[in-house]
PDB file of C-alpha atoms in Angstrom:
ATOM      1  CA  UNK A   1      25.809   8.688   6.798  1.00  0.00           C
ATOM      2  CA  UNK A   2      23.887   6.621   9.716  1.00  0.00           C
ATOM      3  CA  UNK A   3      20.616   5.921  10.587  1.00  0.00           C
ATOM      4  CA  UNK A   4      19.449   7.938  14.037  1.00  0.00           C
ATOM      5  CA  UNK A   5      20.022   6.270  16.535  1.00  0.00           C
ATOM      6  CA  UNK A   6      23.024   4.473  15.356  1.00  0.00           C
ATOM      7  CA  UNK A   7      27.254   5.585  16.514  1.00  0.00           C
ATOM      8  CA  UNK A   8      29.354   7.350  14.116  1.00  0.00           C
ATOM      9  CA  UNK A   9      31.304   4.366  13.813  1.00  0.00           C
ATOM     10  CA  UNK A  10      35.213   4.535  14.086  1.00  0.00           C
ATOM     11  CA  UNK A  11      36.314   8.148  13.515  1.00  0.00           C
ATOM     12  CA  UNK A  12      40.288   8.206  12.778  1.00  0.00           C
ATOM     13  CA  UNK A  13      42.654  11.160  12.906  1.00  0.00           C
ATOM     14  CA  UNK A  14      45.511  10.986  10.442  1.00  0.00           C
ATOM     15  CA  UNK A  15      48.483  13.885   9.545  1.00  0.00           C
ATOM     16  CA  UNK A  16      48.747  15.428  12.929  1.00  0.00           C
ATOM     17  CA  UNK A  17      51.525  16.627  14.154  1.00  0.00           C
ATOM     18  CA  UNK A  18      52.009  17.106  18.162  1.00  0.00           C
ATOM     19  CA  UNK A  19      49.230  14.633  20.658  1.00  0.00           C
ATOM     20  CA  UNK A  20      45.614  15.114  20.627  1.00  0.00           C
ATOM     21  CA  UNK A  21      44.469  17.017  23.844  1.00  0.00           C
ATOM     22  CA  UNK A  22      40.517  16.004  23.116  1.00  0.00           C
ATOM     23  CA  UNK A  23      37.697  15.869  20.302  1.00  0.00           C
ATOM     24  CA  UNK A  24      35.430  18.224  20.121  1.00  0.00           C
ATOM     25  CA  UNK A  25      31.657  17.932  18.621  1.00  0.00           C
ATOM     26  CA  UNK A  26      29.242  20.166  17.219  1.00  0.00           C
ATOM     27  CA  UNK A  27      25.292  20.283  15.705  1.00  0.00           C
ATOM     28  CA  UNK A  28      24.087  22.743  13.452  1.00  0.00           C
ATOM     29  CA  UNK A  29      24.305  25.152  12.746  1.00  0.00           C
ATOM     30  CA  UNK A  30      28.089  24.021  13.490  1.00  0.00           C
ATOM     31  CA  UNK A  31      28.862  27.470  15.844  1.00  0.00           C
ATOM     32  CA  UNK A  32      29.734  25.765  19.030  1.00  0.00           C
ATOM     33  CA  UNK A  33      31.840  22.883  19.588  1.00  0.00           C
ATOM     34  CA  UNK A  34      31.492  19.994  22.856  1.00  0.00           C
ATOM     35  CA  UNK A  35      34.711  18.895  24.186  1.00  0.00           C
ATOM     36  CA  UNK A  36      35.045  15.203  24.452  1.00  0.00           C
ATOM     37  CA  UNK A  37      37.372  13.667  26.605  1.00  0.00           C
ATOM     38  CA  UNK A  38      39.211  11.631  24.323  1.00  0.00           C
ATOM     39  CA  UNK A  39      42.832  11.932  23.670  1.00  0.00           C
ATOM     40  CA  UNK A  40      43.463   9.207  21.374  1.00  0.00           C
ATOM     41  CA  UNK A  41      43.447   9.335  17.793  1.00  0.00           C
ATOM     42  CA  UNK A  42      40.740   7.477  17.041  1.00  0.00           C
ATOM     43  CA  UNK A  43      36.681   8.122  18.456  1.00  0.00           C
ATOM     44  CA  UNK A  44      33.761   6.453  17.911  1.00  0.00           C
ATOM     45  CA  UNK A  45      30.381   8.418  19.331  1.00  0.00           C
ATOM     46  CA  UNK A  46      27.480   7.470  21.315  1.00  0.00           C
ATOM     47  CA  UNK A  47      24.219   7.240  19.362  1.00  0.00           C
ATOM     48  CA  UNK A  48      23.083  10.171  17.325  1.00  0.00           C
ATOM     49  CA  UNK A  49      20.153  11.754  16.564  1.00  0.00           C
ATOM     50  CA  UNK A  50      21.501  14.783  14.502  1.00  0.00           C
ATOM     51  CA  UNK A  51      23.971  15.879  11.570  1.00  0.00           C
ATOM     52  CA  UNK A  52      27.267  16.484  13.534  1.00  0.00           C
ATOM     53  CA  UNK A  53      30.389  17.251  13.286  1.00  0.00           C
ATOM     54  CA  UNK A  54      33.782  16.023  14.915  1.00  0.00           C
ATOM     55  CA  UNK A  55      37.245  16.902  15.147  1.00  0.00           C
ATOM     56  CA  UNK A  56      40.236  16.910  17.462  1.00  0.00           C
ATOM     57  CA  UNK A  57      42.368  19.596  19.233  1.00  0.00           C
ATOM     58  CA  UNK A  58      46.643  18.728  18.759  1.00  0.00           C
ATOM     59  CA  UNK A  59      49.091  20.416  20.598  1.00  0.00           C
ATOM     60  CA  UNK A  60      52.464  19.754  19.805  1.00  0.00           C
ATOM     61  CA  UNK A  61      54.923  20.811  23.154  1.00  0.00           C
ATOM     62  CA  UNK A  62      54.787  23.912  24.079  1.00  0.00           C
ATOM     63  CA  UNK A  63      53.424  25.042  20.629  1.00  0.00           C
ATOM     64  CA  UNK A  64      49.961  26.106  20.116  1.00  0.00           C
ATOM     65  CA  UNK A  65      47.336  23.572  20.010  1.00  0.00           C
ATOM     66  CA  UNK A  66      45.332  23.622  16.795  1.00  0.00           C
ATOM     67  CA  UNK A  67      42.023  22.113  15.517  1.00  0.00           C
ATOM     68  CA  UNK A  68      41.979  19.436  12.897  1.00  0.00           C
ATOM     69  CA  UNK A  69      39.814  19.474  10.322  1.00  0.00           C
ATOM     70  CA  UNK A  70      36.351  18.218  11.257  1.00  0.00           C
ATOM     71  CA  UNK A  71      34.527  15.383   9.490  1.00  0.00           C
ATOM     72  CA  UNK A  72      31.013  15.310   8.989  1.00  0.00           C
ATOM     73  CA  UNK A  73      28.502  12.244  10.234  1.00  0.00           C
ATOM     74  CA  UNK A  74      25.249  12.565   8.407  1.00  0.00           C
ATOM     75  CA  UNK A  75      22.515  11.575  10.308  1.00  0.00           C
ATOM     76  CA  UNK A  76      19.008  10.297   8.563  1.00  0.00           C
ATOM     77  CA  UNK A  77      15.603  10.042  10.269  1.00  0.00           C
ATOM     78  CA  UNK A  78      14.072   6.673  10.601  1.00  0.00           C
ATOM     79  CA  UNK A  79      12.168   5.473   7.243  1.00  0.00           C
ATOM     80  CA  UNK A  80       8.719   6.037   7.916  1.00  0.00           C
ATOM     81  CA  UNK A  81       6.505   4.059   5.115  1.00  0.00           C
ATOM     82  CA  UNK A  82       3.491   5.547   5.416  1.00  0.00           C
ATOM     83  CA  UNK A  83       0.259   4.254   4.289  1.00  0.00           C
ATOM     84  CA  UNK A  84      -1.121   3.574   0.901  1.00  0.00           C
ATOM     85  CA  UNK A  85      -5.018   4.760   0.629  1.00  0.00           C
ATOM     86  CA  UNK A  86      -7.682   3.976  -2.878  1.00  0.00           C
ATOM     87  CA  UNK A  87      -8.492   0.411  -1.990  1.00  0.00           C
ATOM     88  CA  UNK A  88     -11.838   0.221  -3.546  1.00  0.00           C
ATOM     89  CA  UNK A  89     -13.732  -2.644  -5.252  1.00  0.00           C
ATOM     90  CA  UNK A  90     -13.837  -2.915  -8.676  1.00  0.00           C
ATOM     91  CA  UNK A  91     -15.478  -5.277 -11.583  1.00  0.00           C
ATOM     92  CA  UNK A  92     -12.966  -8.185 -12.580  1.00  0.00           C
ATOM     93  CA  UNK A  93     -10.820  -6.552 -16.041  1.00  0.00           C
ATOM     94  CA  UNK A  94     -10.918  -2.874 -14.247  1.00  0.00           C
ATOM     95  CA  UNK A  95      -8.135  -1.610 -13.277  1.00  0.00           C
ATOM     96  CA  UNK A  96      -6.965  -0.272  -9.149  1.00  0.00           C
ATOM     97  CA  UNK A  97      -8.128   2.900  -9.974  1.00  0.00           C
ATOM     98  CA  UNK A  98      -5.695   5.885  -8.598  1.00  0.00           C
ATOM     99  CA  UNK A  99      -3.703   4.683  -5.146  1.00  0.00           C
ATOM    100  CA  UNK A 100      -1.894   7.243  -3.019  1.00  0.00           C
ATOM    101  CA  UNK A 101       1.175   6.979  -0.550  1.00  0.00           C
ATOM    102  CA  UNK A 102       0.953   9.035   2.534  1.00  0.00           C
ATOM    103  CA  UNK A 103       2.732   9.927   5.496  1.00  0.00           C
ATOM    104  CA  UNK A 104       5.827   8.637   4.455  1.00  0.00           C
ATOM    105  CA  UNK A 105       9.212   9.804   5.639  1.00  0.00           C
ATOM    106  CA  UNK A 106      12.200   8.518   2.956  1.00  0.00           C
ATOM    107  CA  UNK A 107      12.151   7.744  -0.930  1.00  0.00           C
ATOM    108  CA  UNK A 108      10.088   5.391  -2.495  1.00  0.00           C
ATOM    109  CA  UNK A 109      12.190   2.091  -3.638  1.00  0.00           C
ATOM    110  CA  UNK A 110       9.286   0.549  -5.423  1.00  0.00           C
ATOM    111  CA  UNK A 111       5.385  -0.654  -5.241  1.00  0.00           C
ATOM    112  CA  UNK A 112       4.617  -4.554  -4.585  1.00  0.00           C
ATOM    113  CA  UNK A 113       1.624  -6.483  -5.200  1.00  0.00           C
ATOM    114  CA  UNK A 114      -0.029  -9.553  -3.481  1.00  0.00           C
ATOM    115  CA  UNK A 115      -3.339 -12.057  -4.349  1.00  0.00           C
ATOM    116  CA  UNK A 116      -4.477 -14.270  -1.546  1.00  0.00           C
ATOM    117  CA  UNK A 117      -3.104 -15.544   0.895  1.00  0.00           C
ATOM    118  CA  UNK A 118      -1.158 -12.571   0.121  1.00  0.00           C
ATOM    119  CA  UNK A 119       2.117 -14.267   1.591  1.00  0.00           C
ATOM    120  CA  UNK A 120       4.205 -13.236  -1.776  1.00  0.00           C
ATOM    121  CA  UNK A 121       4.997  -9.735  -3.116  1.00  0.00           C
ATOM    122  CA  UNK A 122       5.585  -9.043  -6.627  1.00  0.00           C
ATOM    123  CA  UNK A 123       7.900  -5.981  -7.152  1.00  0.00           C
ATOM    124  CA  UNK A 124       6.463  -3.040  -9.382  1.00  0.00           C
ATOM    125  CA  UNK A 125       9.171  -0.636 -11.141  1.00  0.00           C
ATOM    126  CA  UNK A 126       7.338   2.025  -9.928  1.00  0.00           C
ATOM    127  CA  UNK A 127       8.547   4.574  -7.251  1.00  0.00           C
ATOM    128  CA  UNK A 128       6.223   7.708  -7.600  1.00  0.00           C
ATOM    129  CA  UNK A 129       3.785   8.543  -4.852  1.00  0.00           C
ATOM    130  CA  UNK A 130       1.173   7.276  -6.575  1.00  0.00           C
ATOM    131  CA  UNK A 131       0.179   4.248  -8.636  1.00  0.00           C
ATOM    132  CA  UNK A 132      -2.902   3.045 -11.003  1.00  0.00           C
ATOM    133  CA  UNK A 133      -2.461  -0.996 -12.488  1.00  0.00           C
ATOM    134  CA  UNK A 134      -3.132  -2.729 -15.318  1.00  0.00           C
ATOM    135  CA  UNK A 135      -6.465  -4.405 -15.366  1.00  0.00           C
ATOM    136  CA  UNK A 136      -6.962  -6.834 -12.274  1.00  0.00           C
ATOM    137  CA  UNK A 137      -8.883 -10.580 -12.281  1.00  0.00           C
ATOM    138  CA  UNK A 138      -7.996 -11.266  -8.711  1.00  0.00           C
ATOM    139  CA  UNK A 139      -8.290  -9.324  -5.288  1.00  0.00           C
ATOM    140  CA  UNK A 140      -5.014  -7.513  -4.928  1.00  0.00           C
ATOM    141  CA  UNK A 141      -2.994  -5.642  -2.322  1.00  0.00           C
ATOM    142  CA  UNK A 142      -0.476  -3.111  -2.701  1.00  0.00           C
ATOM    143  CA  UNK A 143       1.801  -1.238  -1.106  1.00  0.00           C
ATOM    144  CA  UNK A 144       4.888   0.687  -1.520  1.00  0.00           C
ATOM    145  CA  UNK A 145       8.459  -0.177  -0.116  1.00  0.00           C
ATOM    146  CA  UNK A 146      10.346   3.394   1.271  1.00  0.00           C
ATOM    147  CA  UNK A 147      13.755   3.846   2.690  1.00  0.00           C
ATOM    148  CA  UNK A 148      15.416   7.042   4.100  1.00  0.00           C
ATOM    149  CA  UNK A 149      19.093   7.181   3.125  1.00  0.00           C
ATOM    150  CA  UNK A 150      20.746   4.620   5.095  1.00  0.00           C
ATOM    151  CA  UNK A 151      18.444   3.537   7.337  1.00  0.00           C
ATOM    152  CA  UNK A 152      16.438   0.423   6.612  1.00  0.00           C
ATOM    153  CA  UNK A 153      13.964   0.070   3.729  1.00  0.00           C
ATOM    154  CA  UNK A 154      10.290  -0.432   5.221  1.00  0.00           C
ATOM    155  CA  UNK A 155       7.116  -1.684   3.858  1.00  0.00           C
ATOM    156  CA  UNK A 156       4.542   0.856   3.716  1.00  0.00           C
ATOM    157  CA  UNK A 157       0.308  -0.149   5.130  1.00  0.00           C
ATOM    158  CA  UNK A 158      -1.408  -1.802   2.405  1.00  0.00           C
ATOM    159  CA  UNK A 159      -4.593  -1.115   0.599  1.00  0.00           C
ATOM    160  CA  UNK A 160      -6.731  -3.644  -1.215  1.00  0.00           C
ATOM    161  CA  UNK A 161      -8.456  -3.932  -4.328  1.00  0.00           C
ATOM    162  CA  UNK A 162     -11.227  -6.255  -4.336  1.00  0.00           C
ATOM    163  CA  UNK A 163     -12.117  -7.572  -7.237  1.00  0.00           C
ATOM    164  CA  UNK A 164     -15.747  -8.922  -8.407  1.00  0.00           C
ATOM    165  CA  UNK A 165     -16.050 -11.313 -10.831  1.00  0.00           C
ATOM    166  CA  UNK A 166     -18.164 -10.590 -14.024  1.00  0.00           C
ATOM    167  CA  UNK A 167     -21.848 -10.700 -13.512  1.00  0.00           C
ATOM    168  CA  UNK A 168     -23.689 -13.953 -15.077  1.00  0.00           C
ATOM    169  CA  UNK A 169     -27.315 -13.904 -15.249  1.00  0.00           C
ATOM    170  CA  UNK A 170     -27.605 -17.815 -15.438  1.00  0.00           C
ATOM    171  CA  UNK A 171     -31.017 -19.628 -16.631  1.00  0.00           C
ATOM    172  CA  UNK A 172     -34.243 -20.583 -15.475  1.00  0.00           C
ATOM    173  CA  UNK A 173     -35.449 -23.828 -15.482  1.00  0.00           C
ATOM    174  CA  UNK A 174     -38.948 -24.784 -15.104  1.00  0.00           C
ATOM    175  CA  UNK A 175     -40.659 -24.139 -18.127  1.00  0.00           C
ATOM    176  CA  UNK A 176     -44.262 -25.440 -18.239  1.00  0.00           C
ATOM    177  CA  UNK A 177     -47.459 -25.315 -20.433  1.00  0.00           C
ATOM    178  CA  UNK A 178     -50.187 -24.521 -17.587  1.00  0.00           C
ATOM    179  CA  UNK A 179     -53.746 -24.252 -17.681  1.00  0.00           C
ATOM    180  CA  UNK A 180     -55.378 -20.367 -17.354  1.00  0.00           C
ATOM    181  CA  UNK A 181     -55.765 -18.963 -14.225  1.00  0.00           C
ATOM    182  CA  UNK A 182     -52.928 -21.823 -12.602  1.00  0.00           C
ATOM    183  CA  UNK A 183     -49.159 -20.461 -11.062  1.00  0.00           C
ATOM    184  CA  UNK A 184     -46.068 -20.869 -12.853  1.00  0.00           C
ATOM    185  CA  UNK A 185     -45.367 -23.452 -10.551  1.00  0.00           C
ATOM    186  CA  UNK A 186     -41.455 -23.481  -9.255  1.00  0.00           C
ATOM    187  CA  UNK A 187     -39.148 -21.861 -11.200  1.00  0.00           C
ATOM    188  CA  UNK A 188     -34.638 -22.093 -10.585  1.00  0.00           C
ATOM    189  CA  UNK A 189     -32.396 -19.387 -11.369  1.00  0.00           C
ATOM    190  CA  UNK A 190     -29.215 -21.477 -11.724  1.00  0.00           C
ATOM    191  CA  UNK A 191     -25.396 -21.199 -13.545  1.00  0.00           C
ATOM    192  CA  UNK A 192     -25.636 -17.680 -12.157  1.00  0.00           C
ATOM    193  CA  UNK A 193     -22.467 -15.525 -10.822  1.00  0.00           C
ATOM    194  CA  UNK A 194     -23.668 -12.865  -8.250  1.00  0.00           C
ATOM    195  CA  UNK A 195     -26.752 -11.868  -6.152  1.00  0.00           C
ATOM    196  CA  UNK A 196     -30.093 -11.944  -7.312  1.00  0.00           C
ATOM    197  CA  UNK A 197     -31.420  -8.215  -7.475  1.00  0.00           C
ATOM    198  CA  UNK A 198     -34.876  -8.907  -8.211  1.00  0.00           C
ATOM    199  CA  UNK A 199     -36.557 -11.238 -10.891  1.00  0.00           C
ATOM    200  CA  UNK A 200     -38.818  -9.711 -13.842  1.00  0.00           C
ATOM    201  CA  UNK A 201     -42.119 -11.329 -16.235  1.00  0.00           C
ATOM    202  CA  UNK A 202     -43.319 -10.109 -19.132  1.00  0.00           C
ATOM    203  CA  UNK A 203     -46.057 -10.964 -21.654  1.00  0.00           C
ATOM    204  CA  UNK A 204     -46.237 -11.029 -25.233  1.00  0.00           C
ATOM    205  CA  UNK A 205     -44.598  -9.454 -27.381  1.00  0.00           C
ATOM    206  CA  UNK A 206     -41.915  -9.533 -24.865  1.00  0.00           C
ATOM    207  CA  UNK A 207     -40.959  -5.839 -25.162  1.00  0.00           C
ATOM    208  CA  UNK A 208     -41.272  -4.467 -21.622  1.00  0.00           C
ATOM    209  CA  UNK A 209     -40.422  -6.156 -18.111  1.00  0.00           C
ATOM    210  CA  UNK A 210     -42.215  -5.878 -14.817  1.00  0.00           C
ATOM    211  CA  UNK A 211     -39.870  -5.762 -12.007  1.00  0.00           C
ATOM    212  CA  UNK A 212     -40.758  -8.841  -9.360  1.00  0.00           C
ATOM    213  CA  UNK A 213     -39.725  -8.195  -5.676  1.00  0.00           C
ATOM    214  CA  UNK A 214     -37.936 -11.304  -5.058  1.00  0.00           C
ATOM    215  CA  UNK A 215     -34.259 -12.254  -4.706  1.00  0.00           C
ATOM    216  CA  UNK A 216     -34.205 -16.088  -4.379  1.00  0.00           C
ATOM    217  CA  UNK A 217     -32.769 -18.133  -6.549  1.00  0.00           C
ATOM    218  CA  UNK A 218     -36.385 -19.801  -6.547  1.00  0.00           C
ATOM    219  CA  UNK A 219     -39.601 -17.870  -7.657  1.00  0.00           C
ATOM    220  CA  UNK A 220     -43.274 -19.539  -8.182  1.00  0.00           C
ATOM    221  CA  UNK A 221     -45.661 -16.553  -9.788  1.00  0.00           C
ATOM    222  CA  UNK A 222     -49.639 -16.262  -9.226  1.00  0.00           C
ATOM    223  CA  UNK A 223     -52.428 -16.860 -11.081  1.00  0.00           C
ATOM    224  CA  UNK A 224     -51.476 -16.145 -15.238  1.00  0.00           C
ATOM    225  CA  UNK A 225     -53.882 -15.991 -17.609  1.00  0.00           C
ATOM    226  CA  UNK A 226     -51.445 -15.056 -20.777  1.00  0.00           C
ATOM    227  CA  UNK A 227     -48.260 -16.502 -21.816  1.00  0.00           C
ATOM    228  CA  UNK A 228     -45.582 -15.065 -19.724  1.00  0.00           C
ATOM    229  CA  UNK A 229     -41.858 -15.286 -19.662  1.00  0.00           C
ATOM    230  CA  UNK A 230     -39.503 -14.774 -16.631  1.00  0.00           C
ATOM    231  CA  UNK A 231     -36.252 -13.132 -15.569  1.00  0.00           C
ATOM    232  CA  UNK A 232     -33.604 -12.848 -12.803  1.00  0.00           C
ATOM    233  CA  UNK A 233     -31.241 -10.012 -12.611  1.00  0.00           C
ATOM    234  CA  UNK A 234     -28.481 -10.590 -11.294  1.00  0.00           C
ATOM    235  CA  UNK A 235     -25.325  -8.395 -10.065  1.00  0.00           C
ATOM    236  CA  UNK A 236     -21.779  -9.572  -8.842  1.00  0.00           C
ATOM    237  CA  UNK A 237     -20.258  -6.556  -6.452  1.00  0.00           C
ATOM    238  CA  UNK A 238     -19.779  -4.007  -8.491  1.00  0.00           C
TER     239      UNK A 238
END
């Protein structure tokens, strides 16, 4: 077997009786044969692109020439890796979710992961189409590695899993004991992982939040007149 594109490498007749008049070639369906001018008993072929089939014609004096028997050159397309699709973004301890291989022209060897700077692959022992992994703490790529009989193995397109770390709401500092009808003065969201959705206040007993249209890490109320406590909420990616 050869990759297209690639000779038949050295073809060798052997057990003949009588001189080879020429080799003959033939494609599928294998019906009608090429003559190649080539008495000698060895051949080697020009590039290929299909199955085909050789042999050579002997004659021996005056006698009847006669076909050998023909040898077969398998020709494979070229590997085609295809693409791997799913790359989503997912909450640090989640797993990939499902990822698919498409497109792809060969068998798949195995799947390969990356983290940044995504210079070094990790195999996977994993060579269906598709592929779901273990829970991920790091942005990831993947991809799949396919090769088509012979011809070289080829890394598939990769997809990537970005991963958000866990959400931490942090704390506010800038507690205070204000006179009636005076602002909270400036209060810090701080120690906080992720983007501040909005902050929240609420007054005693505590039980229900207001939602506050702000997403600084800084917030200074209005005039109070009760006790009031105050939120952030806060959200990392996903």
């Amino acid at each position: 077997s050869i990759c297209t594109g690639s000779t038949s490498g050295l073809l060798t007749l052997s057990g003949n009786t009588g001189a080879v008049v020429k080799w003959q070639s033939s494609v599928s369906p294998f019906s009608s044969w090429t003559d190649i001018a080539n008495s000698a008993t060895t051949y080697t072929s020009t590039a290929l692109t299909q199955t085909t089939q050789f042999r050579a014609i002997v004659q021996s004096g005056v006698c009847a020439s006669g076909n050998s028997s023909a040898t077969t050159v398998n020709v494979n397309a070229v590997t085609v890796a295809g693409s791997v699709i799913g790359g989503t973004t997912i909450c640090s301890g989640s797993t990939s979710g499902l990822l698919a291989l498409s497109g792809q022209t060969g068998t798949i060897v195995r799947w390969e992961s990356s983290v940044s700077p995504f210079s070094v692959w990790t195999s996977i022992t994993n060579s269906a189409a598709t592929y779901t992994s273990a829970a991920l703490t790091q942005t990831t790529q993947f991809r799949a590695v396919v090769q088509n009989g012979v011809c070289p193995a080829v890394n598939s397109a990769t997809t990537t899993v970005t991963v958000s770390p866990v959400s931490a709401g942090g704390s506010i500092t800038g507690s205070s004991t204000i006179c009636s009808g005076n602002t909270s003065g400036t209060l810090t969201l701080s120690g906080s992982t992720g983007s501040v959705v909005k902050w929240q206040s609420s007054v005693s007993p505590f039980s229900s939040w207001t939602d506050i249209a702000n997403t600084t890490a800084t917030y200074t109320s209005g005039a109070l007149n009760q006790t009031t406590q105050f939120r952030a909420v806060v959200q990392s990616g996903v």
